[in-house]
mmCIF file of C-alpha atoms in Angstrom:
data_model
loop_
_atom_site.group_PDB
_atom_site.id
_atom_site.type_symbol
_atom_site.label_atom_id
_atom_site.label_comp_id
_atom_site.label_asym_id
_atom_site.label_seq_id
_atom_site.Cartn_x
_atom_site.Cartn_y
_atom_site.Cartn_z
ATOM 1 C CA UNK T 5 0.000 0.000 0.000
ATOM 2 C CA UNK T 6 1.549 3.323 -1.171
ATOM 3 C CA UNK T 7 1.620 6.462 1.002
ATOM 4 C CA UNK T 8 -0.900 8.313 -1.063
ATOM 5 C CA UNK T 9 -3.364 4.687 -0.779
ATOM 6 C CA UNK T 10 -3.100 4.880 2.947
ATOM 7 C CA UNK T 11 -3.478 8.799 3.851
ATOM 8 C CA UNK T 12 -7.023 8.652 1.382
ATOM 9 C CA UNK T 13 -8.295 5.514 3.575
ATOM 10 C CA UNK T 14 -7.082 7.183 6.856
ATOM 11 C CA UNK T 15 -8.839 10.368 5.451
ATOM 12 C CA UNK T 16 -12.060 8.439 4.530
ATOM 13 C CA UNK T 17 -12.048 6.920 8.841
ATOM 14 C CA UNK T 18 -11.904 10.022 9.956
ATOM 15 C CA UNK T 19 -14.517 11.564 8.081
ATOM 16 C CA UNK T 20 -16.787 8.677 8.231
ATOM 17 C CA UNK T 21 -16.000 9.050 12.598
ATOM 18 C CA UNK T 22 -16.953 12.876 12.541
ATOM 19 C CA UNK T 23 -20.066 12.306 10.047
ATOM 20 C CA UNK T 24 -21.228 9.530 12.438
ATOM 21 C CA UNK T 25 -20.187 10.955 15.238
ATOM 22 C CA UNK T 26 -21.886 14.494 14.468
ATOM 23 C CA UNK T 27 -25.272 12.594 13.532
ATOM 24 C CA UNK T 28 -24.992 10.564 16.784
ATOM 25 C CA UNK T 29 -24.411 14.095 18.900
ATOM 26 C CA UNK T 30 -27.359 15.741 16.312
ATOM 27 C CA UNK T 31 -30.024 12.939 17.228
ATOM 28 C CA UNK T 32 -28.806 12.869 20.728
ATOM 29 C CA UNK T 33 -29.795 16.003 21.372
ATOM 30 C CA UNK T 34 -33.213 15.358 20.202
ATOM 31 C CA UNK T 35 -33.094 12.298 22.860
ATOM 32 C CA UNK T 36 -34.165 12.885 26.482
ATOM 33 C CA UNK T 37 -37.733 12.934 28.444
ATOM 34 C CA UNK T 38 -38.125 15.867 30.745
ATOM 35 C CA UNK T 39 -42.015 15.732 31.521
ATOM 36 C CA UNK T 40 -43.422 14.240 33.624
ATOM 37 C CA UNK T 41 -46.945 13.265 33.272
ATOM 38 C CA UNK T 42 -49.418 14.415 36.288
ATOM 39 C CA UNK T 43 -52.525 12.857 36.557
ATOM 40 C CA UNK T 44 -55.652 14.819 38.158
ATOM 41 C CA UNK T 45 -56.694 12.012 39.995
ATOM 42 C CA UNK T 46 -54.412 10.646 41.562
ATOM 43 C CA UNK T 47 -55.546 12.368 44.748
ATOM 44 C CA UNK T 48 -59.242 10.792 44.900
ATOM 45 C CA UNK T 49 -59.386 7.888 47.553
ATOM 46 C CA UNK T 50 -62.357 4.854 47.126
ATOM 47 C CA UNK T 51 -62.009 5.228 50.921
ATOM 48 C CA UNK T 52 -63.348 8.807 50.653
ATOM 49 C CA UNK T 53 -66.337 8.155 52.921
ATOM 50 C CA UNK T 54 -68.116 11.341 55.048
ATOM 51 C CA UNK T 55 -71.577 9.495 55.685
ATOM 52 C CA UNK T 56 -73.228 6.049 57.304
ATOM 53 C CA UNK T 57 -76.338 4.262 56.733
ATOM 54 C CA UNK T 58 -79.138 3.248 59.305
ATOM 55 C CA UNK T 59 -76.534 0.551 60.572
ATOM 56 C CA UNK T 60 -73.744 2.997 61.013
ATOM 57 C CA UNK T 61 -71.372 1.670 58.880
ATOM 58 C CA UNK T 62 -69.723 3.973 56.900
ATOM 59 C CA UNK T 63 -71.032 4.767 53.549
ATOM 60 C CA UNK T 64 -69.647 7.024 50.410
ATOM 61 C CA UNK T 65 -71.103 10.123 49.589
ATOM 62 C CA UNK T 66 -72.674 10.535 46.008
ATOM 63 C CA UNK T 67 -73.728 13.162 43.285
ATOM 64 C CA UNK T 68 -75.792 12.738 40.995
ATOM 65 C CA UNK T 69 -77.935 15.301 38.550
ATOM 66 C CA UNK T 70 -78.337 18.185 40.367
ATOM 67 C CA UNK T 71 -74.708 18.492 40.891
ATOM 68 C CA UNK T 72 -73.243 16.915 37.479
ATOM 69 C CA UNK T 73 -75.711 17.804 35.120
ATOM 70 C CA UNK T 74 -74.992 21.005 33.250
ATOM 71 C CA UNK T 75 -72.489 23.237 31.390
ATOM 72 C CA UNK T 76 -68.930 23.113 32.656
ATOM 73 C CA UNK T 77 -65.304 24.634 31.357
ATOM 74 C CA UNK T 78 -62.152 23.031 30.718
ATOM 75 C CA UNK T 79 -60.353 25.297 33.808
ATOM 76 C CA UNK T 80 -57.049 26.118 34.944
ATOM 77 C CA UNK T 81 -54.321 23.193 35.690
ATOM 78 C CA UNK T 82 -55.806 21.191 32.893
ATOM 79 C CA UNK T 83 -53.250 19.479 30.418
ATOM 80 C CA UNK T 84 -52.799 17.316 27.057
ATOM 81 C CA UNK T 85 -49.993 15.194 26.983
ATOM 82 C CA UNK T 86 -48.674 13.276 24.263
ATOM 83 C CA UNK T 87 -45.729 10.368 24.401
ATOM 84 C CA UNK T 88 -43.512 9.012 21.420
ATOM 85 C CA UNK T 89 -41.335 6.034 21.939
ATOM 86 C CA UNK T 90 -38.117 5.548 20.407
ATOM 87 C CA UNK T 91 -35.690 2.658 21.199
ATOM 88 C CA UNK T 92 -34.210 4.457 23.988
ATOM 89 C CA UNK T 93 -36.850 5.557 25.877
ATOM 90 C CA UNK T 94 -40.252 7.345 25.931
ATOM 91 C CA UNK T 95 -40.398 10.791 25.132
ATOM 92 C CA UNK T 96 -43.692 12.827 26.436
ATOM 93 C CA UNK T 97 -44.924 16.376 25.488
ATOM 94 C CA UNK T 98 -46.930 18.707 27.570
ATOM 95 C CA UNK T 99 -49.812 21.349 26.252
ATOM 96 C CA UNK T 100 -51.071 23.786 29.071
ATOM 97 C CA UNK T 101 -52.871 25.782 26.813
ATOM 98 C CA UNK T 102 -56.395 23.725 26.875
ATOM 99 C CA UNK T 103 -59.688 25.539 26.544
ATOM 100 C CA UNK T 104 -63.507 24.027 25.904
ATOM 101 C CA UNK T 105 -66.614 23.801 27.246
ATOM 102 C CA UNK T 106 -68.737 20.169 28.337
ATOM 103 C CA UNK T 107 -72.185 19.483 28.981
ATOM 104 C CA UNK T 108 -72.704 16.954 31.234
ATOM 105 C CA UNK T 109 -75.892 15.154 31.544
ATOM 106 C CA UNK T 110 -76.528 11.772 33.576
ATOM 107 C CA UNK T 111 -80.020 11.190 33.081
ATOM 108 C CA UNK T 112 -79.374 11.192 29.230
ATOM 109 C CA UNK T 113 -76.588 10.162 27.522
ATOM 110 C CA UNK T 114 -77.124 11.165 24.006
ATOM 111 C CA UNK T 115 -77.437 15.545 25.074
ATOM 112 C CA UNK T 116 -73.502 14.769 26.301
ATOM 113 C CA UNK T 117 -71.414 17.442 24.567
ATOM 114 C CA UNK T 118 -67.643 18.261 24.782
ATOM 115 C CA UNK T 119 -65.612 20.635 22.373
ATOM 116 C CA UNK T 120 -61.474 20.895 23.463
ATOM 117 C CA UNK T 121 -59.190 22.489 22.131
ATOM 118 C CA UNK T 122 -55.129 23.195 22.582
ATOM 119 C CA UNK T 123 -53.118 25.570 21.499
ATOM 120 C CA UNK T 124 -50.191 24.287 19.533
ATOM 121 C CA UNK T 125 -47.495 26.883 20.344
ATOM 122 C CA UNK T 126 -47.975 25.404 23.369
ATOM 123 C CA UNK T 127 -46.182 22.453 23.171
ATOM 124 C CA UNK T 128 -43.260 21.690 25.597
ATOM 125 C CA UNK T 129 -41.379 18.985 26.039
ATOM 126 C CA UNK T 130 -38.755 20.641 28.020
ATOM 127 C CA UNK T 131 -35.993 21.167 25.089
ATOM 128 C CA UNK T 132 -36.484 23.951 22.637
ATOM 129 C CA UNK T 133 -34.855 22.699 19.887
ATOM 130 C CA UNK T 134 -37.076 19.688 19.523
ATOM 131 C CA UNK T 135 -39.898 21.314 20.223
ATOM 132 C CA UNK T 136 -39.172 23.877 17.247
ATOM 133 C CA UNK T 137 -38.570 21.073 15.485
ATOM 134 C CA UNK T 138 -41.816 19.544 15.791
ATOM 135 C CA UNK T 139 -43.899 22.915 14.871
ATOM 136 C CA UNK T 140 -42.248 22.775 11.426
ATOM 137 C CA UNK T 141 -44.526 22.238 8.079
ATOM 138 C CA UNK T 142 -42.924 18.638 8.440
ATOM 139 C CA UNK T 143 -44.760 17.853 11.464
ATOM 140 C CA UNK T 144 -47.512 20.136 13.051
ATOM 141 C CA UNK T 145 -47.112 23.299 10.551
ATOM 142 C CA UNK T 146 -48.464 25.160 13.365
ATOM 143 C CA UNK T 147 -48.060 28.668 11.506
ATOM 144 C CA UNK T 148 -50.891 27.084 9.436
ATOM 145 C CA UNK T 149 -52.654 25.286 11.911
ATOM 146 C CA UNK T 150 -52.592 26.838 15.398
ATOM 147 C CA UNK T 151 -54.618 24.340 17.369
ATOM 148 C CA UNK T 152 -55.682 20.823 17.327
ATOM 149 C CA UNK T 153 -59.250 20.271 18.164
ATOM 150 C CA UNK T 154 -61.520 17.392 19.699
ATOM 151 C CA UNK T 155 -65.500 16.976 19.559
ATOM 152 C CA UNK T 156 -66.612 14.459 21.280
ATOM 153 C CA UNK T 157 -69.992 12.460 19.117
ATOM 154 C CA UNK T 158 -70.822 9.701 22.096
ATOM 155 C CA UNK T 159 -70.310 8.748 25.551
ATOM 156 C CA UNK T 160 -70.565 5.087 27.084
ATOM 157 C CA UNK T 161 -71.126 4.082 30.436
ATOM 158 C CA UNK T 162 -71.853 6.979 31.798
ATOM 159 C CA UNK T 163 -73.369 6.275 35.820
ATOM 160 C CA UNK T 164 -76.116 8.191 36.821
ATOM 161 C CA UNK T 165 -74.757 8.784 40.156
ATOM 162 C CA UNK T 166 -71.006 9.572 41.337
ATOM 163 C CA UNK T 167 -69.510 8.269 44.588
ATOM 164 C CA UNK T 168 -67.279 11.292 45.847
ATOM 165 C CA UNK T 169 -64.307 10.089 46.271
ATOM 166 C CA UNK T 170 -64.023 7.512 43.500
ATOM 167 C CA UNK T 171 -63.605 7.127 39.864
ATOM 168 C CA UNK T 172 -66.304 6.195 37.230
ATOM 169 C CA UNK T 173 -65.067 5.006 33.936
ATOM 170 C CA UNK T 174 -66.399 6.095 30.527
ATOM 171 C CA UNK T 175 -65.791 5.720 27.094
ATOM 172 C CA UNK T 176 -65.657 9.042 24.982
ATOM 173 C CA UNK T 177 -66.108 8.757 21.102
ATOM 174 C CA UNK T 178 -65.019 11.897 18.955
ATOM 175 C CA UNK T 179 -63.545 13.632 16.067
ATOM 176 C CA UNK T 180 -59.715 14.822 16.722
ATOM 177 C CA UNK T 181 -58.734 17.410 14.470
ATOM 178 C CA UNK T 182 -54.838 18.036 13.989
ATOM 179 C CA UNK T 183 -53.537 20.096 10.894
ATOM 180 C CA UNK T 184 -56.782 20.086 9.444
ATOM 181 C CA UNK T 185 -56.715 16.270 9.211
ATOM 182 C CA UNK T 186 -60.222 14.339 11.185
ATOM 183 C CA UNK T 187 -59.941 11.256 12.815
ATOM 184 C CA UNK T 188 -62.330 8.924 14.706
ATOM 185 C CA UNK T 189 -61.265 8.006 18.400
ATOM 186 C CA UNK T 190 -62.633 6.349 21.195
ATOM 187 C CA UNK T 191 -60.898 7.867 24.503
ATOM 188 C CA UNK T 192 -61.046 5.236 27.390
ATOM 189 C CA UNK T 193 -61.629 7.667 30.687
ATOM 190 C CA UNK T 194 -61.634 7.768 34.142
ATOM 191 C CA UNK T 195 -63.954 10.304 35.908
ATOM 192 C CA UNK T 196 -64.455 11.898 39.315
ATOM 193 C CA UNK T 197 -65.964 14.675 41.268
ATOM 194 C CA UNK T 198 -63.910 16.124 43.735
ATOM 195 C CA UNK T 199 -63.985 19.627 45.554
ATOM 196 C CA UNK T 200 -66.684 20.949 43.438
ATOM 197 C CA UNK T 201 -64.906 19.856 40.023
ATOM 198 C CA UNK T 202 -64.911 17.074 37.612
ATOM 199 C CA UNK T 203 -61.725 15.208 36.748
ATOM 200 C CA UNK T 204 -60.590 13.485 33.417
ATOM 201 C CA UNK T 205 -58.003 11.452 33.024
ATOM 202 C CA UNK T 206 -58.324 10.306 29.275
ATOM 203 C CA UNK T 207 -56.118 8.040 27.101
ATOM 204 C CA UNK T 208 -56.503 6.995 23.094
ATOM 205 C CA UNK T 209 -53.912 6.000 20.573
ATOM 206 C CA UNK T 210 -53.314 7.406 17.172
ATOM 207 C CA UNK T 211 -50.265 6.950 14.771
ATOM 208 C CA UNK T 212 -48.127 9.537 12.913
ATOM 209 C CA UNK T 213 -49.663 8.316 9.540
ATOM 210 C CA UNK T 214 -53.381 9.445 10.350
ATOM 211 C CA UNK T 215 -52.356 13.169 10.497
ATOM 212 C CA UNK T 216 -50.125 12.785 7.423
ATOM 213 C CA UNK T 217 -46.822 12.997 9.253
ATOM 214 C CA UNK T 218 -43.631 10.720 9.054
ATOM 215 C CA UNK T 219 -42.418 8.674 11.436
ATOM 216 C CA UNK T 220 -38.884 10.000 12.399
ATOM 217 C CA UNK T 221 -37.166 7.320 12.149
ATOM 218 C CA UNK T 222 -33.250 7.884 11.813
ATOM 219 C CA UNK T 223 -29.985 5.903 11.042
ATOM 220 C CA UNK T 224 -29.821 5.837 15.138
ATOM 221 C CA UNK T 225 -32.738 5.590 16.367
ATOM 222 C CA UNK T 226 -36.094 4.109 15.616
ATOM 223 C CA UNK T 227 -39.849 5.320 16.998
ATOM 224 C CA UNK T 228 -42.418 3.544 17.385
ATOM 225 C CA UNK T 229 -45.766 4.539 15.201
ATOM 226 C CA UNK T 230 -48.173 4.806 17.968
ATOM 227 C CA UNK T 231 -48.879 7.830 19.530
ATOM 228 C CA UNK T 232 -50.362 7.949 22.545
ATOM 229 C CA UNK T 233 -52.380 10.735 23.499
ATOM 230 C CA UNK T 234 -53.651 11.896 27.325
ATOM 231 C CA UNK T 235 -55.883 14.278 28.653
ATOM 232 C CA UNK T 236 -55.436 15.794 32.200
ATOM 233 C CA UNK T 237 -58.809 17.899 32.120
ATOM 234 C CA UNK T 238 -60.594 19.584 35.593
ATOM 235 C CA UNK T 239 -63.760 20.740 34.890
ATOM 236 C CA UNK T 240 -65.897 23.774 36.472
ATOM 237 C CA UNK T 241 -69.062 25.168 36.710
#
């Protein structure tokens, strides 16, 4: 092997080290979770109990119409989270910026209404360059579309009364709207009212393909296609 021969393939190592190297350090700085997901309910006890029956053993409280039914807002503390899994780890995004209105009604299922919606500037996942990243055209375009949307069409299971202190669990069908893209989804939820408010805690699934987007996938590291979406919502009258 002649001088020249060897300095080219010593040349063509290192460069092949920096380029890998500088795509490893590139997606690596993409990497990382840094939110934490809080749930509303964690709080709520199925001990909760503040009344007995004729017997005197202890009994829960419950609500039922006159305290559920009617209009309520999406208030302050309320969150949508959404997680992507690579092969290193999971990777979870935070929206405080939720608004909507819900009409709650036990006696009848069917005059159930909820409209949400979150702001998509919003969107923190605690490191600003991948959070620019993912309010590009190539992902949320959110200079064209500011804020995903969900109307809910159905509820299931609905219980016409509420122990205080415990969860109920309901099944919420809707339309979610993200870059101007509808898709059917069936949130599985867990309610309670607490303190005067309701609580959600809401999960569903969706995949990068339904709003159009790619999967991310890179050289280095490889995401899953689910997405999984959660609401955090507390409700007041």
């Amino acid at each position: 092997m002649n001088k020249k021969t060897k300095t080219w393939i010593i040349t063509g190592v290192a460069a092949v080290a920096i380029i890998g190297g500088g795509g490893y350090y590139l997606t690596n700085s993409y990497l990382g979770n840094n939110v934490e997901i809080e749930q509303v309910l964690p709080a709520i006890t199925a001990t909760s109990t503040t009344a007995v029956d004729s017997t005197g053993t202890p009994v829960a409280n419950v609500v039922g119409a006159e305290q559920l039914n009617g209009d309520w807002n999406i208030s302050e503390g309320s969150k949508v989270y959404f997680s992507v899994t690579t092969s290193q780890e999971t990777v979870n995004f935070v929206d405080e910026q939720v608004s909507g209105k819900w009409t709650i009604n036990v006696d009848d299922a069917s005059q159930m209404k909820a409209e949400g919606q979150i702001e998509m500037d919003g969107i923190d996942s605690g490191n600003g360059q991948r959070d620019g990243h993912v309010k590009q055209a190539d992902f949320f375009d959110i200079a064209t579309y500011p804020q995903a949307t969900f109307t809910a069409t159905s509820f299931e299971g609905l219980p016409a009364e509420w122990p205080v202190g415990q969860t109920v669990d309901v099944k919420m069908n809707g339309t979610l709207t993200v870059k101007g893209v509808e898709k059917e989804v069936t949130f599985d939820a867990k309610a309670a009212y607490d303190n005067d408010q309701v609580l959600l805690s809401a999960t569903s699934m969706v995949t990068f393909e339904d709003f159009g987007m790619e999967n991310p996938h890179s050289v280095v590291l490889s995401t899953e296609n689910d997405i999984k979406l959660q609401l955090e919502l507390k409700l007041t009258k």
